[in-house]
């Protein structure tokens, strides 16, 4: 696995490509907006015109695009991966996407004589920059073992969760937890401010107790600095909550707290904040 293809060099993808390059891999890159690959090309990556041409020139192909529709396009489109993939290649989708789509890609890959893994990550823009994301993998063990050393160039925690789709299901479980930590962080700050407390002190103090969590630690300080730029886009979190709730329905379970978080984030999007980071949830209170 010397030559790697990477499709989707946004907030997360660009940082991951840098880890691949600094680990000595040759990397072919493609992104819908070409300029987002400029810095990577300066660092040694090779620009390819289409996902198909990335697949033709690479043994291991990562995708990290936005939504399930984007995943479909880069795999199944006329200029997509499946029209260029070479025998014995391995395809890895790092996008947070639907478990059913991961299963579909796995089947198509099998028919074409190649392997595929679903491998969504957690850890935010900082985790990607530091090369410490948590990577949740679904697929066959043999393919997982082959890709493991490459995953380790950008992962802090890595686990094969089960067959195709299991990585995406694990990520949905992760996003259900985040629904609680983001709404909890937001209401903590709304309450503390209304009570006239020093917010920096509150975050520092409760962050050392049983309320400690990743959202508080990483997004709390950004809110106090009024930095609402996207580490993780509101529009992507709404996509994730929608997938999680649809999967829950299929499983015959009811997740009222997750539904409530989705309602709040939908409201935030309606207010024009789809391209903010998820910490902008507090604008539902502080803008009014
Ligand atoms: P992002 O900055 O929007 O990156 C996605 C990239 O994919 C963009 O550069 C986009 O191109 C490109 N793209 C989309 N559709 C494409 C297509 N059809 N062909 C080629 N390129 C395409 O988003 P991100 O924050 O990196 O997130 C990527 C994925 O990881 C999402 O599914 C997200 O939910 C997930 N995720 C994000 C985080 C986080 O904290 N940011 C953490 C874990 C997981 P354009 O430049 O043209 O838009």
Coordinates of C-alpha atoms in Angstrom, one line a residue, residues 30-201:
X30 CA -9.0 15.2 -5.8
X31 CA -11.6 17.6 -4.4
X32 CA -14.6 19.3 -6.0
X33 CA -13.1 22.7 -5.4
X34 CA -9.6 22.3 -6.7
X35 CA -8.1 25.2 -4.8
X36 CA -8.5 23.2 -1.5
X37 CA -5.8 20.8 -2.7
X38 CA -3.2 23.6 -3.6
X39 CA -1.4 23.5 -0.2
X40 CA -1.3 19.6 -0.4
X41 CA 0.1 19.7 -3.9
X42 CA 2.8 22.1 -2.7
X43 CA 3.6 19.5 0.0
X44 CA 4.0 16.8 -2.6
X45 CA 0.5 15.4 -3.3
X46 CA -0.4 14.8 -7.0
X47 CA -3.6 16.4 -8.3
X48 CA -5.9 14.1 -10.4
X49 CA -8.9 15.4 -12.5
X50 CA -11.6 12.9 -11.3
X51 CA -12.3 10.3 -8.6
X52 CA -12.0 7.8 -11.4
X53 CA -8.4 8.9 -12.2
X54 CA -7.5 8.8 -8.5
X55 CA -8.7 5.2 -8.4
X56 CA -6.8 4.2 -11.6
X57 CA -3.6 5.4 -10.0
X58 CA -3.9 4.3 -6.4
X59 CA -3.9 1.0 -4.4
X60 CA -5.7 2.4 -1.4
X61 CA -8.4 5.0 -1.8
X62 CA -9.8 7.2 1.0
X63 CA -12.9 9.3 0.6
X64 CA -13.9 12.0 3.1
X65 CA -16.7 14.1 1.5
X66 CA -19.7 15.8 3.1
X67 CA -23.0 13.9 2.8
X68 CA -24.2 10.4 1.7
X69 CA -25.2 11.9 -1.7
X70 CA -21.6 13.0 -2.2
X71 CA -20.3 9.6 -1.3
X72 CA -22.7 8.1 -3.9
X73 CA -21.4 10.5 -6.5
X74 CA -17.7 9.8 -5.9
X75 CA -18.2 6.0 -5.9
X76 CA -20.9 5.5 -8.5
X77 CA -20.8 8.6 -10.7
X78 CA -19.7 8.4 -14.3
X79 CA -16.3 9.7 -13.2
X80 CA -16.5 7.8 -10.0
X81 CA -14.2 5.3 -8.2
X82 CA -15.9 2.2 -9.4
X83 CA -15.3 3.1 -13.0
X84 CA -11.5 3.3 -12.4
X85 CA -10.7 0.9 -9.5
X86 CA -7.9 -1.5 -10.1
X87 CA -7.9 -5.2 -9.0
X88 CA -7.0 -5.8 -5.3
X89 CA -7.5 -2.2 -4.3
X90 CA -9.0 -1.2 -0.9
X91 CA -11.6 1.5 -0.7
X92 CA -12.1 3.3 2.7
X93 CA -14.9 5.8 3.3
X94 CA -14.0 8.1 6.2
X95 CA -17.2 10.2 5.6
X96 CA -19.9 10.0 8.3
X97 CA -22.6 8.4 6.2
X98 CA -25.4 5.8 6.2
X99 CA -24.7 2.3 7.3
X100 CA -26.9 1.0 4.4
X101 CA -24.7 2.9 1.9
X102 CA -21.6 1.4 3.5
X103 CA -23.1 -2.1 2.9
X104 CA -24.0 -1.2 -0.7
X105 CA -20.4 -0.1 -1.4
X106 CA -19.1 -3.3 0.2
X107 CA -21.2 -5.4 -2.1
X108 CA -20.3 -3.5 -5.2
X109 CA -16.6 -3.6 -4.2
X110 CA -16.9 -7.4 -3.8
X111 CA -18.4 -7.8 -7.2
X112 CA -15.5 -5.8 -8.7
X113 CA -12.9 -7.9 -6.8
X114 CA -11.8 -5.2 -4.4
X115 CA -12.3 -4.6 -0.7
X116 CA -14.1 -1.8 1.1
X117 CA -14.2 -0.5 4.7
X118 CA -16.4 2.1 6.3
X119 CA -14.3 4.1 8.7
X120 CA -15.9 7.3 10.1
X121 CA -13.8 9.2 12.6
X122 CA -14.4 11.3 15.7
X123 CA -12.1 13.9 17.3
X124 CA -12.9 17.1 15.4
X125 CA -10.7 19.4 13.4
X126 CA -8.1 19.3 16.2
X127 CA -8.0 15.5 16.3
X128 CA -7.4 15.5 12.5
X129 CA -4.7 18.2 12.8
X130 CA -3.0 16.3 15.6
X131 CA -3.4 12.9 14.0
X132 CA -5.3 11.5 17.0
X133 CA -8.8 10.8 15.7
X134 CA -10.8 7.8 16.9
X135 CA -11.5 5.6 13.9
X136 CA -14.5 3.2 13.9
X137 CA -14.2 0.6 11.2
X138 CA -16.7 -1.8 9.6
X139 CA -15.7 -4.5 7.1
X140 CA -13.5 -7.6 6.7
X141 CA -10.6 -8.3 9.0
X142 CA -8.2 -9.0 6.2
X143 CA -8.7 -5.6 4.6
X144 CA -8.6 -3.9 8.1
X145 CA -5.2 -5.5 8.9
X146 CA -3.8 -4.3 5.6
X147 CA -4.9 -0.7 6.1
X148 CA -4.1 -0.6 9.9
X149 CA -0.6 1.0 9.5
X150 CA -2.1 3.7 7.4
X151 CA -4.9 4.3 9.8
X152 CA -2.4 4.6 12.6
X153 CA -0.7 7.6 10.9
X154 CA -3.8 9.7 11.8
X155 CA -5.6 7.8 14.5
X156 CA -5.2 7.7 18.3
X157 CA -7.8 5.0 18.8
X158 CA -8.7 2.4 16.1
X159 CA -11.0 -0.6 16.3
X160 CA -12.7 -2.9 13.9
X161 CA -16.3 -2.9 15.1
X162 CA -17.8 -5.7 12.9
X163 CA -19.0 -6.3 9.3
X164 CA -19.7 -3.5 6.7
X165 CA -21.8 -0.8 8.2
X166 CA -20.6 -1.3 11.8
X167 CA -18.2 1.6 11.6
X168 CA -21.1 3.9 10.6
X169 CA -23.4 2.5 13.3
X170 CA -20.7 3.1 15.9
X171 CA -20.3 6.7 14.7
X172 CA -24.1 7.1 15.0
X173 CA -23.8 5.9 18.7
X174 CA -21.0 8.5 19.1
X175 CA -23.2 11.3 17.6
X176 CA -26.1 10.4 19.9
X177 CA -23.8 11.0 22.8
X178 CA -22.6 14.3 21.3
X179 CA -26.3 15.4 21.2
X180 CA -26.2 15.3 25.0
X181 CA -22.8 16.9 25.5
X182 CA -23.5 19.8 23.1
X183 CA -26.9 20.6 24.5
X184 CA -25.5 20.2 28.0
X185 CA -22.6 22.6 27.3
X186 CA -25.0 25.1 25.8
X187 CA -27.5 25.1 28.6
X188 CA -24.7 25.1 31.2
X189 CA -23.4 28.4 29.8
X190 CA -26.9 29.9 29.3
X191 CA -27.6 29.1 33.0
X192 CA -24.3 30.2 34.4
X193 CA -24.4 33.6 32.5
X194 CA -28.0 34.2 33.7
X195 CA -26.9 33.5 37.2
X196 CA -24.1 36.1 36.8
X197 CA -21.2 33.7 37.2
X198 CA -17.7 34.0 35.7
X199 CA -18.0 31.7 32.7
X200 CA -14.3 31.0 32.4
X201 CA -14.1 29.9 36.0

